[in-house]
PDB file of C-alpha atoms in Angstrom:
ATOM      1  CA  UNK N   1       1.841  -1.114  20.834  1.00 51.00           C
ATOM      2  CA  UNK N   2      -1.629  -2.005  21.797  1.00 51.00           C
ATOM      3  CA  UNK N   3      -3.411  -2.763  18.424  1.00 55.00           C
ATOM      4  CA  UNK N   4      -6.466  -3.288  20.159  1.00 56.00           C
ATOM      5  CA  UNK N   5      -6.880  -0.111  20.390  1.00 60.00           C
ATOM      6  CA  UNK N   6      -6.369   0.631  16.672  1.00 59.00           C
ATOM      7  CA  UNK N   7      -9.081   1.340  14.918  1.00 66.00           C
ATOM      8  CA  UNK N   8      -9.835   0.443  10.989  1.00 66.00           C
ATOM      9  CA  UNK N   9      -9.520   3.594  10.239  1.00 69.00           C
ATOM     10  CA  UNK N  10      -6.565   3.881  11.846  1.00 64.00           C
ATOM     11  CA  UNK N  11      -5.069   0.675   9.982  1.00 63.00           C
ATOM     12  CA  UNK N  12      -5.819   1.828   6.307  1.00 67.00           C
ATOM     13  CA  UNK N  13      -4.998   5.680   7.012  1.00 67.00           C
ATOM     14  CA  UNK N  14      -0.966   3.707   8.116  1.00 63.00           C
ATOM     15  CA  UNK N  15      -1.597   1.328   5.174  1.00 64.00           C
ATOM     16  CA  UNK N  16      -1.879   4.846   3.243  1.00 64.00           C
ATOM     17  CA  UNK N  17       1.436   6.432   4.436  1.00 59.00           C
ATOM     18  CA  UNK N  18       3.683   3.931   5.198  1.00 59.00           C
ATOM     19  CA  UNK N  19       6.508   2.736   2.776  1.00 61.00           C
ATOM     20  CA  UNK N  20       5.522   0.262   0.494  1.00 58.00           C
ATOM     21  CA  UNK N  21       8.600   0.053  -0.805  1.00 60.00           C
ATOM     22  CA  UNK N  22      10.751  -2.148   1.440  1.00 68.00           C
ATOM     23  CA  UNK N  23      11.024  -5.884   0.293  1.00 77.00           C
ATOM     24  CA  UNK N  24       8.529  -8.478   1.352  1.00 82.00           C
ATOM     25  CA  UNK N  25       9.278 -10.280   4.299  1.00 84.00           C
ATOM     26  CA  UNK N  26      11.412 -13.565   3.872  1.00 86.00           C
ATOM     27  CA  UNK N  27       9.376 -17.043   3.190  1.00 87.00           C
ATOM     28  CA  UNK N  28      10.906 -19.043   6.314  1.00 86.00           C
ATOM     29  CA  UNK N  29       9.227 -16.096   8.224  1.00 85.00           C
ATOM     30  CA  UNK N  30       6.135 -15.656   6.393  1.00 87.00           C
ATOM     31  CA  UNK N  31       5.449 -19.423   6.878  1.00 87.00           C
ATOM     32  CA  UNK N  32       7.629 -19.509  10.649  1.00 82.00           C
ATOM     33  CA  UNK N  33       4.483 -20.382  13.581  1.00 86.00           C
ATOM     34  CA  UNK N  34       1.360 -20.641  13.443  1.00 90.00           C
ATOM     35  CA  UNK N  35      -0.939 -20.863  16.866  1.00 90.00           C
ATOM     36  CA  UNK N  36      -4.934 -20.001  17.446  1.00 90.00           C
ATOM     37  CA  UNK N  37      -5.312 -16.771  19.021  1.00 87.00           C
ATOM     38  CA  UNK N  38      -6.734 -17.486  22.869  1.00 87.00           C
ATOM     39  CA  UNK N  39      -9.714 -14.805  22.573  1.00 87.00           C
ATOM     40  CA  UNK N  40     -11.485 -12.359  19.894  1.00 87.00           C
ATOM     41  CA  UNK N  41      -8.856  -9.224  21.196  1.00 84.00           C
ATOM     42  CA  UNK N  42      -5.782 -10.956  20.439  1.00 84.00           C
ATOM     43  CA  UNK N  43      -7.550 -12.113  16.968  1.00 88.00           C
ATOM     44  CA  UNK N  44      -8.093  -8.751  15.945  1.00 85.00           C
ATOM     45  CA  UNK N  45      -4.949  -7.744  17.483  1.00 83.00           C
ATOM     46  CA  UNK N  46      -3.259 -10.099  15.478  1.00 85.00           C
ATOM     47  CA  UNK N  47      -4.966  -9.241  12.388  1.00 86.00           C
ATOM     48  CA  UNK N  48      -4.294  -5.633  12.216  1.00 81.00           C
ATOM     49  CA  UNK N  49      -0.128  -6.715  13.468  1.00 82.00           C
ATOM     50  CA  UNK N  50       0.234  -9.042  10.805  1.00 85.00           C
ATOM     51  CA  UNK N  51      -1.309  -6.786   8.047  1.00 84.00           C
ATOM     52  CA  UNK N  52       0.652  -4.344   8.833  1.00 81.00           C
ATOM     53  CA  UNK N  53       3.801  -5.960   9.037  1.00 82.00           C
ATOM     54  CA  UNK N  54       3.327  -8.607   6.640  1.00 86.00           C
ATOM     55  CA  UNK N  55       1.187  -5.769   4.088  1.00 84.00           C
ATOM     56  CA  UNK N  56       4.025  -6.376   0.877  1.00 85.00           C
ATOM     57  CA  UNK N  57       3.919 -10.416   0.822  1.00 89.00           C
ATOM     58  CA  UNK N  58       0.439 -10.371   1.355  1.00 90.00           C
ATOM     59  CA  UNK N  59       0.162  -7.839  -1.553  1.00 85.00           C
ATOM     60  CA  UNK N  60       2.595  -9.940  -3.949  1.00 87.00           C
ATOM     61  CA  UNK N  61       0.219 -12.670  -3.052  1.00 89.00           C
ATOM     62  CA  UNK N  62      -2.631 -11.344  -4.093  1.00 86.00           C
ATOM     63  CA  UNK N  63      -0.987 -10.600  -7.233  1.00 81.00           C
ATOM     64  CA  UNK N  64       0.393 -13.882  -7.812  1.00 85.00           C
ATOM     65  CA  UNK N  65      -3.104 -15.752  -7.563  1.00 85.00           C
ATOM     66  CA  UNK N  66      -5.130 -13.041  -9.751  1.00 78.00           C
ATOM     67  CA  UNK N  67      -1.926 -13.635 -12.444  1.00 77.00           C
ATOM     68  CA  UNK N  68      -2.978 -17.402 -12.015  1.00 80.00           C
ATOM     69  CA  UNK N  69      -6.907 -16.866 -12.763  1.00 75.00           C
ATOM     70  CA  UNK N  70      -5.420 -14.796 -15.599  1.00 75.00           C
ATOM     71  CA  UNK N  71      -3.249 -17.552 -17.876  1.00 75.00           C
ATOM     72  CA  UNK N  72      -6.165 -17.661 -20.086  1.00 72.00           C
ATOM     73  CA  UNK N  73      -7.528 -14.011 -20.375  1.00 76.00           C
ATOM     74  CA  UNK N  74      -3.842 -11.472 -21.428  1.00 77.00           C
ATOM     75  CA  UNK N  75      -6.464  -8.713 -21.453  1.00 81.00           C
ATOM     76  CA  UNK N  76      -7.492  -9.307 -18.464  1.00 78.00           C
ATOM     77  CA  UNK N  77      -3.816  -9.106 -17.193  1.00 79.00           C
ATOM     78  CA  UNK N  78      -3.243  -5.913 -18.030  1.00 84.00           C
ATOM     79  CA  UNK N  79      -6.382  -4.398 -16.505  1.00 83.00           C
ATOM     80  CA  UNK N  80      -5.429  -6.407 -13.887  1.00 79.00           C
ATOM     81  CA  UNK N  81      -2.034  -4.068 -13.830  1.00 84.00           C
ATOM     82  CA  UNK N  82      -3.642  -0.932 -14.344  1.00 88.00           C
ATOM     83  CA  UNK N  83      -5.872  -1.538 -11.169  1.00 85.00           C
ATOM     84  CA  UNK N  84      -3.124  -2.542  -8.954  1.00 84.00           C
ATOM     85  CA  UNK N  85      -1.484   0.990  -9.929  1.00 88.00           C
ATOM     86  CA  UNK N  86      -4.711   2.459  -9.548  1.00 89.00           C
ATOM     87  CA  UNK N  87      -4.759   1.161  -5.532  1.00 86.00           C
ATOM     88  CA  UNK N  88      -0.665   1.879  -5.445  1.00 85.00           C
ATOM     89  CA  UNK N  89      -1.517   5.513  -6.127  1.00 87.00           C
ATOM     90  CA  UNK N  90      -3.785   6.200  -3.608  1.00 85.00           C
ATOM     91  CA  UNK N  91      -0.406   5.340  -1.308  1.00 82.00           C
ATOM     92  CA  UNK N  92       1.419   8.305  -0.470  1.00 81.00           C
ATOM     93  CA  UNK N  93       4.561   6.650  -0.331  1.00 80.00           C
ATOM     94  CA  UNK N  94       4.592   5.387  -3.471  1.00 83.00           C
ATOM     95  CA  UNK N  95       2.845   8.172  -5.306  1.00 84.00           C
ATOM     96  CA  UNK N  96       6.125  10.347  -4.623  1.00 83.00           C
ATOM     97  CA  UNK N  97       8.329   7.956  -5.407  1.00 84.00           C
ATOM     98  CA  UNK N  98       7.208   6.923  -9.065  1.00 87.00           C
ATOM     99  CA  UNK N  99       7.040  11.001  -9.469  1.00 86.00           C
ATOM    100  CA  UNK N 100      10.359  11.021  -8.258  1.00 86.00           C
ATOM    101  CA  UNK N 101      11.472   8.785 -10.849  1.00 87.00           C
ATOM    102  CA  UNK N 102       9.339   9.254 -13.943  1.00 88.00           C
ATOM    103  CA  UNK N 103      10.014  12.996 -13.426  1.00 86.00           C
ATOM    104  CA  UNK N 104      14.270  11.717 -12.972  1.00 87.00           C
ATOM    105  CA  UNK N 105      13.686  10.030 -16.595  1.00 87.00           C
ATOM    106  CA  UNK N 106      12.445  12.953 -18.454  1.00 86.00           C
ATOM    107  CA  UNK N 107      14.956  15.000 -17.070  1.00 85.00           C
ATOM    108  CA  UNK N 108      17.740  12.733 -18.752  1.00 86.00           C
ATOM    109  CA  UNK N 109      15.914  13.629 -22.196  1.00 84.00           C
ATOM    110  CA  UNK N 110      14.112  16.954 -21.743  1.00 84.00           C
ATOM    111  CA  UNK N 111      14.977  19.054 -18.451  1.00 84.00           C
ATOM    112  CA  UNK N 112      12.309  21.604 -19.477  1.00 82.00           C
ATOM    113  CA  UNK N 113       9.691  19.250 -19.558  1.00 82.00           C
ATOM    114  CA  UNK N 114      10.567  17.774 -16.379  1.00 78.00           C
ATOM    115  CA  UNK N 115      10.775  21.370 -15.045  1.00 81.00           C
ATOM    116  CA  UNK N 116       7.089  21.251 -16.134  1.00 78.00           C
ATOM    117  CA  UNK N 117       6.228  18.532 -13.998  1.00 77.00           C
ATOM    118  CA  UNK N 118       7.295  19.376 -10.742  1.00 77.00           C
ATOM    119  CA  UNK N 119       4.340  19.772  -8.191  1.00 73.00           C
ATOM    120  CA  UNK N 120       2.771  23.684  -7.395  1.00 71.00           C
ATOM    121  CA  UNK N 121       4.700  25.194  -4.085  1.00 62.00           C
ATOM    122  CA  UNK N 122       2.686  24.723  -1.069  1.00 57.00           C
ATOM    123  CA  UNK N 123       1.856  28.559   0.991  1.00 53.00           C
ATOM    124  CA  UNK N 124       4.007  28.965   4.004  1.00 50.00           C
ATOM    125  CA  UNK N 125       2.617  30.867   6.736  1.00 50.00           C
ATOM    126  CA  UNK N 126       4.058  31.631   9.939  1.00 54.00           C
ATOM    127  CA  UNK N 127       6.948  29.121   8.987  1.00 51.00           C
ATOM    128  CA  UNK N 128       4.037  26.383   8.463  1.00 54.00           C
ATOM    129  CA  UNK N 129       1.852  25.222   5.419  1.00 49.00           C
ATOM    130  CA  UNK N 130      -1.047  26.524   5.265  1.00 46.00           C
ATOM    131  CA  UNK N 131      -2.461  23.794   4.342  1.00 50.00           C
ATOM    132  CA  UNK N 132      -1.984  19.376   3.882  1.00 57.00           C
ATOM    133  CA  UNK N 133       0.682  19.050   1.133  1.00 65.00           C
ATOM    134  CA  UNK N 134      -1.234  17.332  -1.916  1.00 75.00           C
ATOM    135  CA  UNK N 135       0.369  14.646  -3.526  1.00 83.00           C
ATOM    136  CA  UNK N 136       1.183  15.697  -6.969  1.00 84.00           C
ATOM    137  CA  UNK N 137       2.184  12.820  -9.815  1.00 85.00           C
ATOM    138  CA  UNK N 138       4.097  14.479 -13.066  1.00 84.00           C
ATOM    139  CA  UNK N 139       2.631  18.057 -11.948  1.00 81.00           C
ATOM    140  CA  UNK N 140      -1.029  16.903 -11.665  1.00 85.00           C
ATOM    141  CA  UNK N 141      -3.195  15.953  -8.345  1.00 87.00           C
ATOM    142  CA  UNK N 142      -2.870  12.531  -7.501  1.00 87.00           C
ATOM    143  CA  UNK N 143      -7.113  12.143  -8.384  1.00 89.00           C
ATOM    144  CA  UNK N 144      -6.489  12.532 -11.670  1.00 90.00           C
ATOM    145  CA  UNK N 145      -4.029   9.207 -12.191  1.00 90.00           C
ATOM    146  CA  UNK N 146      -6.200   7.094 -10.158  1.00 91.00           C
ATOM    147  CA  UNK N 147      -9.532   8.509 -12.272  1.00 94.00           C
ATOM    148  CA  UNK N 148      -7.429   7.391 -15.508  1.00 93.00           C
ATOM    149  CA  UNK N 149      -5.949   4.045 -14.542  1.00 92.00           C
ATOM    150  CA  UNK N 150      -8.842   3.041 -12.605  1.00 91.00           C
ATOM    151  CA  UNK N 151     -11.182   3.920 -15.740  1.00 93.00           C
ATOM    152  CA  UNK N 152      -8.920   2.071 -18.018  1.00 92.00           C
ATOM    153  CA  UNK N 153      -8.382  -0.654 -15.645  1.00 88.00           C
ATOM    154  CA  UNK N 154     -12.967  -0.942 -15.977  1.00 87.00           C
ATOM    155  CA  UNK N 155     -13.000  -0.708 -19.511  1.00 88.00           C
ATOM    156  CA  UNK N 156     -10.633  -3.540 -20.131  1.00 86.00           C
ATOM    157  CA  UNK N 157     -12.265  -5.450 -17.637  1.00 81.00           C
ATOM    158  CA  UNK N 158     -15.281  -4.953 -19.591  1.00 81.00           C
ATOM    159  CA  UNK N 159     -13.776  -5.637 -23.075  1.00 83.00           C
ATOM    160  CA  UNK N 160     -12.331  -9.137 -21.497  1.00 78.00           C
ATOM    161  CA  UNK N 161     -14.903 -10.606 -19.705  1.00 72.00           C
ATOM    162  CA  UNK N 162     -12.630 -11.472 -16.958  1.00 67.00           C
ATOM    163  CA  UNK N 163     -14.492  -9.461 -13.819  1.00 71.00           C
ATOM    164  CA  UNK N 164     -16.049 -12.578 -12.477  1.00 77.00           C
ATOM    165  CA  UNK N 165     -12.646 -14.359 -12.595  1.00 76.00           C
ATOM    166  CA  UNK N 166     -11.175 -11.713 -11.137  1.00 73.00           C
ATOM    167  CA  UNK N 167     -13.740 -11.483  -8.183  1.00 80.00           C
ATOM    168  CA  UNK N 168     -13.232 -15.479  -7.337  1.00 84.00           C
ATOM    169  CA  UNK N 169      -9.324 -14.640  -7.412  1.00 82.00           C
ATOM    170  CA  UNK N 170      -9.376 -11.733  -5.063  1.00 83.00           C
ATOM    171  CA  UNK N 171     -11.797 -13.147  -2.915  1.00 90.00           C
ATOM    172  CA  UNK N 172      -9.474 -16.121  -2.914  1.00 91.00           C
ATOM    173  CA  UNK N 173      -6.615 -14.271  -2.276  1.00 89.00           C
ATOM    174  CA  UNK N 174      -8.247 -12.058   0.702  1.00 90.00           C
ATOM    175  CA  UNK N 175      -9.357 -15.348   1.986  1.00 94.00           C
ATOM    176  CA  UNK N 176      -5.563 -16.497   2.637  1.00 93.00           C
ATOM    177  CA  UNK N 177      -4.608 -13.221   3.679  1.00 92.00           C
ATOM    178  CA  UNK N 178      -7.074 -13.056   6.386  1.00 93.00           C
ATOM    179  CA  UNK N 179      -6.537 -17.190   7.550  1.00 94.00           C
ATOM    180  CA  UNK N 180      -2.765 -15.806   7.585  1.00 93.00           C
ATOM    181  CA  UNK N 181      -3.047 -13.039   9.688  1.00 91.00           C
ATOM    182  CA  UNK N 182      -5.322 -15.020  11.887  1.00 92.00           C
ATOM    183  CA  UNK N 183      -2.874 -17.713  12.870  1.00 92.00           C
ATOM    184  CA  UNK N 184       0.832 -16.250  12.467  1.00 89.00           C
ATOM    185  CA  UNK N 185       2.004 -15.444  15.803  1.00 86.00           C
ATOM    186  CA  UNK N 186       3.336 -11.607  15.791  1.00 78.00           C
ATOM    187  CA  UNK N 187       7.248 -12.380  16.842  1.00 69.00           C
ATOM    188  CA  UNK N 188       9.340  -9.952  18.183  1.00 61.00           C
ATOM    189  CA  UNK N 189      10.415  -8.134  14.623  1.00 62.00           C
ATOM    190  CA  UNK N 190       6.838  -7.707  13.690  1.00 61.00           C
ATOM    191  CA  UNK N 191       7.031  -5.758  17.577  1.00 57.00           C
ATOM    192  CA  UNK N 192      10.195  -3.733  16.344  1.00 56.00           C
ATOM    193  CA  UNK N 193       9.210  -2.671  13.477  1.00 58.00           C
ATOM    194  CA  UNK N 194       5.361  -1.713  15.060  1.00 56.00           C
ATOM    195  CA  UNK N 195       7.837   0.358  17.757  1.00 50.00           C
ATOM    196  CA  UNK N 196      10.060   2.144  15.208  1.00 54.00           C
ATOM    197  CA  UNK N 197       7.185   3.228  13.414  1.00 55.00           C
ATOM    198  CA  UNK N 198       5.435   4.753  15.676  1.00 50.00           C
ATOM    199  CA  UNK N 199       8.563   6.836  16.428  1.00 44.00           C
ATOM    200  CA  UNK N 200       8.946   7.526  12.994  1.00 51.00           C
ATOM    201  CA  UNK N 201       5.429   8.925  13.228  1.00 50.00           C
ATOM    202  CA  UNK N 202       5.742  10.674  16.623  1.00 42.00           C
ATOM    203  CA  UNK N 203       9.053  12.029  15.437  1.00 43.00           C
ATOM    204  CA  UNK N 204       7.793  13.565  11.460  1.00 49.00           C
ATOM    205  CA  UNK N 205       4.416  15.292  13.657  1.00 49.00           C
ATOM    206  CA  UNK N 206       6.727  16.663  16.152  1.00 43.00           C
ATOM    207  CA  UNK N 207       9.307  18.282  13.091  1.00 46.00           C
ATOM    208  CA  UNK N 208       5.751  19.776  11.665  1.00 46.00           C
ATOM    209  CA  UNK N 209       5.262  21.655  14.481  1.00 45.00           C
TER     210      UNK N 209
END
């Protein structure tokens, strides 16, 4: 794949969709080789490689540093939380699967309820939707989880006083996720995976047809 030719756009609308639920890759490859790309192409080439393949440890890590400006502030912590499941649930991917299994839990309890939550049916026509499936999270649109959690998430940032700490950790944290993906050489997994992707993608637009 020539990432080159990816766009940004491009990048965060795969960021959206992919699976964010596979593992992080192992530390003796997260830390393997490290060279300085020869020209600006193969920098940004590298960059949007490496965040893609490399998109759950660089998430964890994220995590980890804000949890370390956060040792002082437990308020802080859990808005902290609440706005990493705010920017989780604008994932596809993992939108449907923590409605998969909160809506698996109530069922154990109270199968009516869960009947409740299940998401509208989407209008067939001609044998095709009639329109883009909306992600649906315990029977409501997606929007209305992310306004919740990410209003939550602000409030308790207010309450603590932690948003400047929290601005010098992510900015910290983006800051070693960017030097990262700047100087790990793309080996030949990162290549695989790139490859099976795209034939995952090729594959689910040609089964919507």
């Amino acid at each position: 794949m020539d990432w080159s030719n990816v766009t940004a756009e491009d990048l965060i609308e795969a960021l959206r969709e992919v699976e964010w639920s596979s593992p992080p890759r192992p530390i003796s490859e997260f830390f393997s080789r490290f060279t300085v790309p020869r020209s600006y192409s193969k920098w940004t080439s590298r960059i949007k490689c490496n965040l893609y393949y490399y998109r759950t440890n660089y998430f964890i890590m994220i995590i980890f540093i804000l949890g370390l400006g956060f040792l002082r502030r437990p308020l802080a912590i859990v808005a902290a939380v609440l706005t990493a499941f705010t920017i989780a649930f604008l994932n596809d991917s993992f939108a449907g699967t923590f409605n998969e299994k909160v809506t698996r839990t109530v069922r154990q309890f109270s199968p009516h309820l869960a009947a409740k939550m299940r998401p509208p049916l989407t209008p067939v026509i001609r044998g095709r939707p009639s329109a883009k499936r909306a992600i649906y999270i315990c029977g409501w649109p997606r929007w209305v989880f992310v306004l919740i959690f990410g209003a939550a998430s602000f409030m308790l940032w207010f309450i603590s006083c932690g948003l400047l700490t929290v601005l010098w950790a992510f900015a910290i944290g983006l800051l070693g996720t960017l030097l990262h993906a700047s100087f790990r050489t793309p080996n030949l997994k990162a290549r695989l995976n790139t490859f099976r992707e795209e034939f995952r993608a090729v594959w689910r637009n040609y089964s919507e047809m």
